């Protein structure tokens, strides 16, 4: 009885409960637990030590990793606690991330594609094909830490990389400097009101940024305003989903955006859209699936005008 009440008390800590819940579902190493619950490794290690001391989980060494798995079976007095843990509410979306992690781990094809460099590397293919593109003036909406910005800068004439977060821009700047790229201008600004002249861009890209902004029409209007005649905007967005935790944890303003809503919003600002509904995680259990919409700026846009 003593060990049961001790274990109950220990699981009063919500992070520890989340960790036990994911380990009850799969054998995991520390790095994997960190990626699932999103707290510092030192804190995860502390919780794992505590759970091990309570004999709720066990540790085993496999290759260069230490894995943790459930140490309790149905015959144990602690089993009701495991059942309660499993039934506890998943308010942070840990189980969706766990399904994705297990899918990747088991996906032999994905592993093969990673191993079979360079012929089947999609990153290399995209780099190779991008050399066929004309040297365009590109604007990257919500550039984040700059992964896409850097790929664009390898072939573009110049890239203006915009983000509202100064600290994120600093990381993007450092990544670009490491690659020796000198054709990127970083700009801290709000996508709904950009201090940039009209018709300065051939291409605007927005990769998973629009769902962060309440007023998507205002962002698209700015995109349309920046584009030269016949310029293109390419938006990568998430299909609508039910993962409400992303609002608080990741700052999303929308739970995905329906392609039809995006198309309609584009038309309103004078962009002619066509939609490629390409799910990125074909056949996976992930609730996050992406699609692309490309819009072309009509010769005259009804968008707001600002001095060029
Ligand atoms: C999910 S990240 C996308 C990063 C990158 N485009 C990618 O695909 O890897 C979204 C980015 O949009 C930025 N963002 C959100 N709202 C914004 C706004 N109103 N103005 C400028 N940037 C914004 C965030 O700071 C964040 O870096």
CSV table of C-alpha atoms and ligand atoms in Angstrom, one decimal:
chain,number,residue,atom,x,y,z
A,1,UNK,CA,0.0,0.0,0.0
A,2,UNK,CA,2.9,2.3,0.9
A,3,UNK,CA,4.4,2.1,-2.6
A,4,UNK,CA,1.1,2.7,-4.3
A,5,UNK,CA,0.4,5.9,-2.3
A,6,UNK,CA,4.0,7.1,-2.9
A,7,UNK,CA,3.5,6.5,-6.6
A,8,UNK,CA,0.1,8.3,-6.6
A,9,UNK,CA,1.8,11.3,-4.9
A,10,UNK,CA,4.6,11.3,-7.4
A,11,UNK,CA,2.2,11.3,-10.3
A,12,UNK,CA,0.6,14.5,-9.0
A,13,UNK,CA,3.3,16.2,-11.1
A,14,UNK,CA,1.7,16.7,-14.5
A,15,UNK,CA,5.0,16.4,-16.5
A,16,UNK,CA,5.9,13.2,-14.7
A,17,UNK,CA,2.4,11.9,-15.5
A,18,UNK,CA,2.8,12.8,-19.2
A,19,UNK,CA,6.2,11.0,-19.3
A,20,UNK,CA,4.8,7.9,-17.7
A,21,UNK,CA,1.9,7.9,-20.2
A,22,UNK,CA,4.2,8.0,-23.3
A,23,UNK,CA,6.5,5.3,-21.8
A,24,UNK,CA,3.4,3.2,-21.0
A,25,UNK,CA,2.7,3.3,-24.8
A,26,UNK,CA,6.2,2.6,-26.1
A,27,UNK,CA,9.9,2.0,-25.2
A,28,UNK,CA,11.7,5.4,-25.6
A,29,UNK,CA,15.1,6.9,-25.0
A,30,UNK,CA,15.6,10.3,-23.2
A,31,UNK,CA,15.9,12.3,-26.4
A,32,UNK,CA,12.6,10.9,-27.7
A,33,UNK,CA,10.9,11.7,-24.4
A,34,UNK,CA,12.3,15.3,-24.6
A,35,UNK,CA,11.0,15.7,-28.2
A,36,UNK,CA,7.5,14.4,-27.1
A,37,UNK,CA,6.9,16.4,-23.9
A,38,UNK,CA,9.0,19.5,-24.9
A,39,UNK,CA,10.7,20.1,-21.6
A,40,UNK,CA,14.5,20.4,-20.9
A,41,UNK,CA,16.5,17.2,-20.9
A,42,UNK,CA,17.7,17.8,-17.3
A,43,UNK,CA,14.1,17.9,-16.1
A,44,UNK,CA,13.1,14.8,-18.1
A,45,UNK,CA,16.1,12.9,-16.6
A,46,UNK,CA,15.0,13.9,-13.1
A,47,UNK,CA,11.5,12.6,-13.7
A,48,UNK,CA,12.8,9.3,-15.2
A,49,UNK,CA,15.0,8.7,-12.2
A,50,UNK,CA,12.1,9.3,-9.9
A,51,UNK,CA,9.8,6.9,-12.0
A,52,UNK,CA,12.6,4.3,-11.9
A,53,UNK,CA,13.0,4.6,-8.2
A,54,UNK,CA,9.3,3.9,-7.8
A,55,UNK,CA,9.7,0.8,-10.0
A,56,UNK,CA,7.2,2.1,-12.5
A,57,UNK,CA,9.7,2.1,-15.4
A,58,UNK,CA,12.9,0.2,-16.1
A,59,UNK,CA,16.0,1.1,-18.0
A,60,UNK,CA,17.9,-0.9,-20.6
A,61,UNK,CA,20.9,-0.2,-22.8
A,62,UNK,CA,20.5,-0.8,-26.5
A,63,UNK,CA,23.6,0.1,-28.6
A,64,UNK,CA,24.6,3.6,-27.6
A,65,UNK,CA,21.1,4.5,-26.2
A,66,UNK,CA,19.4,4.0,-22.9
A,67,UNK,CA,15.7,3.1,-23.3
A,68,UNK,CA,12.9,3.3,-20.8
A,69,UNK,CA,9.9,1.0,-20.7
A,70,UNK,CA,7.1,0.1,-18.4
A,71,UNK,CA,8.2,-2.1,-15.4
A,72,UNK,CA,4.7,-2.9,-14.2
A,73,UNK,CA,2.5,-5.7,-15.4
A,74,UNK,CA,-1.1,-6.6,-14.7
A,75,UNK,CA,-0.3,-8.7,-11.7
A,76,UNK,CA,1.3,-5.8,-9.9
A,77,UNK,CA,-0.4,-3.7,-7.2
A,78,UNK,CA,0.7,-0.7,-9.1
A,79,UNK,CA,-1.3,-1.7,-12.3
A,80,UNK,CA,-4.4,0.4,-11.5
A,81,UNK,CA,-2.1,3.5,-11.5
A,82,UNK,CA,-0.9,2.6,-15.0
A,83,UNK,CA,-4.5,2.2,-16.2
A,84,UNK,CA,-5.4,5.6,-14.7
A,85,UNK,CA,-2.3,7.1,-16.3
A,86,UNK,CA,-3.3,5.7,-19.7
A,87,UNK,CA,-6.8,7.1,-19.3
A,88,UNK,CA,-5.6,10.5,-18.3
A,89,UNK,CA,-6.4,13.4,-20.7
A,90,UNK,CA,-3.8,14.1,-23.4
A,91,UNK,CA,-4.0,17.9,-23.3
A,92,UNK,CA,-0.6,18.6,-25.0
A,93,UNK,CA,-1.0,16.3,-28.0
A,94,UNK,CA,1.8,14.0,-26.8
A,95,UNK,CA,0.1,10.9,-28.3
A,96,UNK,CA,-0.1,12.4,-31.8
A,97,UNK,CA,3.6,13.2,-31.6
A,98,UNK,CA,4.3,9.7,-30.3
A,99,UNK,CA,2.4,8.1,-33.3
A,100,UNK,CA,4.5,10.2,-35.7
A,101,UNK,CA,7.7,9.3,-33.9
A,102,UNK,CA,6.9,5.6,-34.0
A,103,UNK,CA,5.9,5.8,-37.7
A,104,UNK,CA,9.2,7.4,-38.6
A,105,UNK,CA,11.1,4.8,-36.5
A,106,UNK,CA,9.4,1.9,-38.2
A,107,UNK,CA,9.3,3.4,-41.7
A,108,UNK,CA,12.0,1.3,-43.4
A,109,UNK,CA,11.3,3.1,-46.7
A,110,UNK,CA,12.0,6.5,-45.1
A,111,UNK,CA,15.2,5.1,-43.6
A,112,UNK,CA,16.3,3.8,-47.0
A,113,UNK,CA,15.6,7.2,-48.6
A,114,UNK,CA,17.8,8.8,-46.0
A,115,UNK,CA,20.6,6.3,-46.5
A,116,UNK,CA,20.5,6.2,-50.3
A,117,UNK,CA,22.3,9.5,-50.8
A,118,UNK,CA,22.7,11.3,-53.0
A,119,UNK,CA,20.4,9.9,-55.8
A,120,UNK,CA,17.3,9.8,-53.7
A,121,UNK,CA,17.8,12.7,-51.4
A,122,UNK,CA,14.9,15.1,-51.9
A,123,UNK,CA,16.9,17.9,-50.5
A,124,UNK,CA,19.5,17.4,-53.2
A,125,UNK,CA,16.8,17.1,-55.8
A,126,UNK,CA,15.3,20.4,-54.8
A,127,UNK,CA,18.7,22.0,-54.8
A,128,UNK,CA,19.5,20.6,-58.2
A,129,UNK,CA,16.1,21.5,-59.7
A,130,UNK,CA,16.2,25.0,-58.2
A,131,UNK,CA,19.3,25.8,-60.4
A,132,UNK,CA,16.9,25.7,-63.3
A,133,UNK,CA,14.9,28.6,-61.9
A,134,UNK,CA,15.4,32.2,-63.0
A,135,UNK,CA,17.2,34.5,-60.5
A,136,UNK,CA,14.2,36.1,-58.8
A,137,UNK,CA,13.6,38.6,-56.1
A,138,UNK,CA,12.0,36.6,-53.3
A,139,UNK,CA,10.3,37.5,-50.1
A,140,UNK,CA,10.0,34.8,-47.3
A,141,UNK,CA,7.0,35.5,-45.1
A,142,UNK,CA,7.6,34.2,-41.5
A,143,UNK,CA,11.1,32.8,-42.2
A,144,UNK,CA,11.6,31.3,-38.7
A,145,UNK,CA,15.1,30.0,-38.2
A,146,UNK,CA,15.8,30.3,-42.0
A,147,UNK,CA,15.8,26.7,-43.3
A,148,UNK,CA,13.7,27.6,-46.4
A,149,UNK,CA,15.3,31.1,-46.7
A,150,UNK,CA,18.7,29.5,-47.1
A,151,UNK,CA,17.5,27.1,-49.8
A,152,UNK,CA,15.9,30.0,-51.6
A,153,UNK,CA,19.0,32.2,-51.3
A,154,UNK,CA,21.1,29.5,-53.1
A,155,UNK,CA,19.4,30.3,-56.4
A,156,UNK,CA,17.5,33.6,-55.9
A,157,UNK,CA,18.9,37.0,-56.8
A,158,UNK,CA,18.0,38.2,-53.4
A,159,UNK,CA,15.7,37.1,-50.5
A,160,UNK,CA,14.0,39.4,-48.0
A,161,UNK,CA,13.4,37.2,-44.9
A,162,UNK,CA,10.7,38.5,-42.6
A,163,UNK,CA,9.8,37.5,-39.1
A,164,UNK,CA,8.3,39.3,-36.2
A,165,UNK,CA,10.5,37.5,-33.7
A,166,UNK,CA,14.0,39.2,-33.3
A,167,UNK,CA,15.4,36.1,-31.5
A,168,UNK,CA,14.3,33.8,-34.3
A,169,UNK,CA,15.7,36.2,-36.9
A,170,UNK,CA,19.1,36.2,-35.0
A,171,UNK,CA,19.2,32.4,-35.4
A,172,UNK,CA,18.3,32.6,-39.2
A,173,UNK,CA,21.0,35.3,-39.6
A,174,UNK,CA,23.6,33.1,-38.0
A,175,UNK,CA,22.6,30.1,-40.1
A,176,UNK,CA,22.9,32.2,-43.3
A,177,UNK,CA,26.3,33.5,-42.2
A,178,UNK,CA,27.5,29.9,-41.7
A,179,UNK,CA,26.6,29.2,-45.3
A,180,UNK,CA,28.4,32.3,-46.5
A,181,UNK,CA,25.2,33.8,-48.0
A,182,UNK,CA,25.2,37.5,-48.7
A,183,UNK,CA,22.0,37.9,-50.7
A,184,UNK,CA,19.6,37.8,-47.7
A,185,UNK,CA,18.1,40.9,-46.0
A,186,UNK,CA,16.5,40.1,-42.7
A,187,UNK,CA,13.6,42.2,-41.6
A,188,UNK,CA,11.8,42.3,-38.3
A,189,UNK,CA,8.2,43.2,-39.1
A,190,UNK,CA,4.6,42.2,-38.9
A,191,UNK,CA,3.3,40.4,-42.0
A,192,UNK,CA,0.1,42.4,-41.9
A,193,UNK,CA,1.9,45.8,-42.3
A,194,UNK,CA,5.2,45.6,-44.1
A,195,UNK,CA,7.6,48.5,-44.5
A,196,UNK,CA,8.4,47.6,-48.1
A,197,UNK,CA,7.6,49.2,-51.4
A,198,UNK,CA,4.9,47.8,-53.7
A,199,UNK,CA,5.9,45.6,-56.6
A,200,UNK,CA,9.3,44.7,-55.3
A,201,UNK,CA,9.1,40.9,-55.5
A,202,UNK,CA,8.8,38.2,-58.2
A,203,UNK,CA,8.0,35.5,-55.7
A,204,UNK,CA,6.5,35.6,-52.1
A,205,UNK,CA,6.6,32.3,-50.1
A,206,UNK,CA,4.8,31.6,-46.9
A,207,UNK,CA,5.6,28.3,-45.3
A,208,UNK,CA,3.4,27.4,-42.3
A,209,UNK,CA,3.3,31.1,-41.3
A,210,UNK,CA,-0.3,32.1,-42.2
A,211,UNK,CA,-1.9,29.9,-39.5
A,212,UNK,CA,0.0,32.0,-37.0
A,213,UNK,CA,-1.8,35.2,-38.0
A,214,UNK,CA,-5.4,36.0,-37.0
A,215,UNK,CA,-6.1,38.2,-40.1
A,216,UNK,CA,-4.9,36.0,-43.0
A,217,UNK,CA,-6.5,38.5,-45.5
A,218,UNK,CA,-4.2,41.3,-44.4
A,219,UNK,CA,-1.1,39.0,-44.9
A,220,UNK,CA,-2.3,38.0,-48.4
A,221,UNK,CA,-3.0,41.7,-49.2
A,222,UNK,CA,0.5,42.5,-48.3
A,223,UNK,CA,1.8,39.6,-50.4
A,224,UNK,CA,-0.3,40.8,-53.4
A,225,UNK,CA,1.0,44.4,-52.9
A,226,UNK,CA,4.6,43.3,-52.9
A,227,UNK,CA,4.3,41.3,-56.1
A,228,UNK,CA,5.3,42.6,-59.5
A,229,UNK,CA,2.7,42.0,-62.3
A,230,UNK,CA,2.5,38.2,-62.9
A,231,UNK,CA,4.5,37.6,-59.7
A,232,UNK,CA,3.6,34.5,-57.7
A,233,UNK,CA,2.8,33.8,-54.1
A,234,UNK,CA,3.3,30.2,-52.9
A,235,UNK,CA,1.6,29.3,-49.6
A,236,UNK,CA,2.3,26.1,-47.7
A,237,UNK,CA,-0.4,25.5,-45.1
A,238,UNK,CA,-1.8,22.9,-42.8
A,239,UNK,CA,-5.2,21.3,-43.6
A,240,UNK,CA,-7.8,22.0,-40.8
A,241,UNK,CA,-7.1,19.8,-37.8
A,242,UNK,CA,-8.4,19.3,-34.2
A,243,UNK,CA,-5.2,19.7,-32.3
A,244,UNK,CA,-6.3,22.6,-30.1
A,245,UNK,CA,-3.1,22.5,-27.9
A,246,UNK,CA,-1.1,24.2,-30.7
A,247,UNK,CA,-2.8,27.5,-30.0
A,248,UNK,CA,-1.4,27.9,-26.5
A,249,UNK,CA,1.9,25.9,-27.0
A,250,UNK,CA,2.9,27.0,-30.5
A,251,UNK,CA,1.0,30.3,-30.9
A,252,UNK,CA,-1.2,29.2,-33.8
A,253,UNK,CA,-4.1,31.5,-34.5
A,254,UNK,CA,-5.9,28.9,-36.7
A,255,UNK,CA,-6.2,25.1,-36.4
A,256,UNK,CA,-5.1,24.8,-40.1
A,257,UNK,CA,-6.8,26.6,-43.0
A,258,UNK,CA,-9.2,25.0,-45.5
A,259,UNK,CA,-7.8,25.3,-49.0
A,260,UNK,CA,-11.1,26.8,-50.1
A,261,UNK,CA,-10.8,29.5,-47.5
A,262,UNK,CA,-7.3,30.3,-48.7
A,263,UNK,CA,-8.4,30.4,-52.3
A,264,UNK,CA,-11.2,32.7,-51.5
A,265,UNK,CA,-9.0,35.0,-49.5
A,266,UNK,CA,-6.5,35.1,-52.4
A,267,UNK,CA,-9.2,36.1,-54.9
A,268,UNK,CA,-10.3,38.9,-52.6
A,269,UNK,CA,-6.9,40.5,-52.8
A,270,UNK,CA,-6.5,40.1,-56.6
A,271,UNK,CA,-4.6,36.8,-56.7
A,272,UNK,CA,-5.6,34.0,-59.0
A,273,UNK,CA,-5.1,30.8,-57.0
A,274,UNK,CA,-4.6,27.2,-58.0
A,275,UNK,CA,-4.4,24.6,-55.3
A,276,UNK,CA,-2.2,21.6,-55.1
A,277,UNK,CA,-3.6,19.5,-52.2
A,278,UNK,CA,-0.5,17.5,-51.5
A,279,UNK,CA,-0.5,15.8,-48.1
A,280,UNK,CA,3.1,15.5,-46.9
A,281,UNK,CA,2.6,12.6,-44.6
A,282,UNK,CA,0.8,10.3,-46.9
A,283,UNK,CA,-0.9,7.4,-45.0
A,284,UNK,CA,0.6,8.5,-41.7
A,285,UNK,CA,-1.4,8.9,-38.4
A,286,UNK,CA,-0.1,12.5,-38.1
A,287,UNK,CA,-3.0,15.0,-37.7
A,288,UNK,CA,-0.8,17.6,-39.5
A,289,UNK,CA,-1.0,17.4,-43.2
A,290,UNK,CA,0.1,20.2,-45.6
A,291,UNK,CA,-1.0,21.5,-48.9
A,292,UNK,CA,0.3,24.2,-51.3
A,293,UNK,CA,-1.6,27.0,-53.0
A,294,UNK,CA,0.0,29.2,-55.6
A,295,UNK,CA,-1.5,32.5,-56.5
A,296,UNK,CA,-0.6,34.7,-59.4
A,297,UNK,CA,-0.9,38.5,-59.1
A,298,UNK,CA,-3.4,39.8,-61.7
A,299,UNK,CA,-2.3,42.9,-63.5
A,300,UNK,CA,-4.5,45.1,-61.3
A,301,UNK,CA,-5.0,44.2,-57.6
A,302,UNK,CA,-7.6,45.6,-55.3
A,303,UNK,CA,-5.0,45.4,-52.5
A,304,UNK,CA,-4.0,48.4,-50.4
A,305,UNK,CA,-1.6,50.7,-52.0
A,306,UNK,CA,1.5,52.1,-50.3
A,307,UNK,CA,4.1,54.4,-51.8
A,308,UNK,CA,6.6,52.4,-54.0
B,1,LIG,C1,6.0,27.8,-38.1
B,1,LIG,S1,7.1,29.1,-38.3
B,1,LIG,C2,7.5,28.8,-40.0
B,1,LIG,C3,9.0,28.9,-40.3
B,1,LIG,C4,9.4,28.7,-41.7
B,1,LIG,N1,8.7,29.5,-42.6
B,1,LIG,C5,9.4,27.2,-42.0
B,1,LIG,O1,8.5,26.8,-42.8
B,1,LIG,O2,10.2,26.4,-41.5
B,1,LIG,C6,6.1,30.5,-38.3
B,1,LIG,C7,6.9,31.8,-38.2
B,1,LIG,O3,6.0,32.9,-38.5
B,1,LIG,C8,6.4,34.0,-37.6
B,1,LIG,N2,5.2,34.9,-37.4
B,1,LIG,C9,4.0,34.6,-36.9
B,1,LIG,N3,3.2,35.6,-36.9
B,1,LIG,C10,3.9,36.6,-37.6
B,1,LIG,C11,3.5,38.0,-37.9
B,1,LIG,N4,2.3,38.5,-37.7
B,1,LIG,N5,4.5,38.7,-38.6
B,1,LIG,C12,5.7,38.2,-38.8
B,1,LIG,N6,6.1,36.9,-38.5
B,1,LIG,C13,5.2,36.1,-37.9
B,1,LIG,C14,6.8,33.3,-36.3
B,1,LIG,O4,7.6,34.1,-35.5
B,1,LIG,C15,7.5,32.0,-36.8
B,1,LIG,O5,8.9,32.2,-36.9
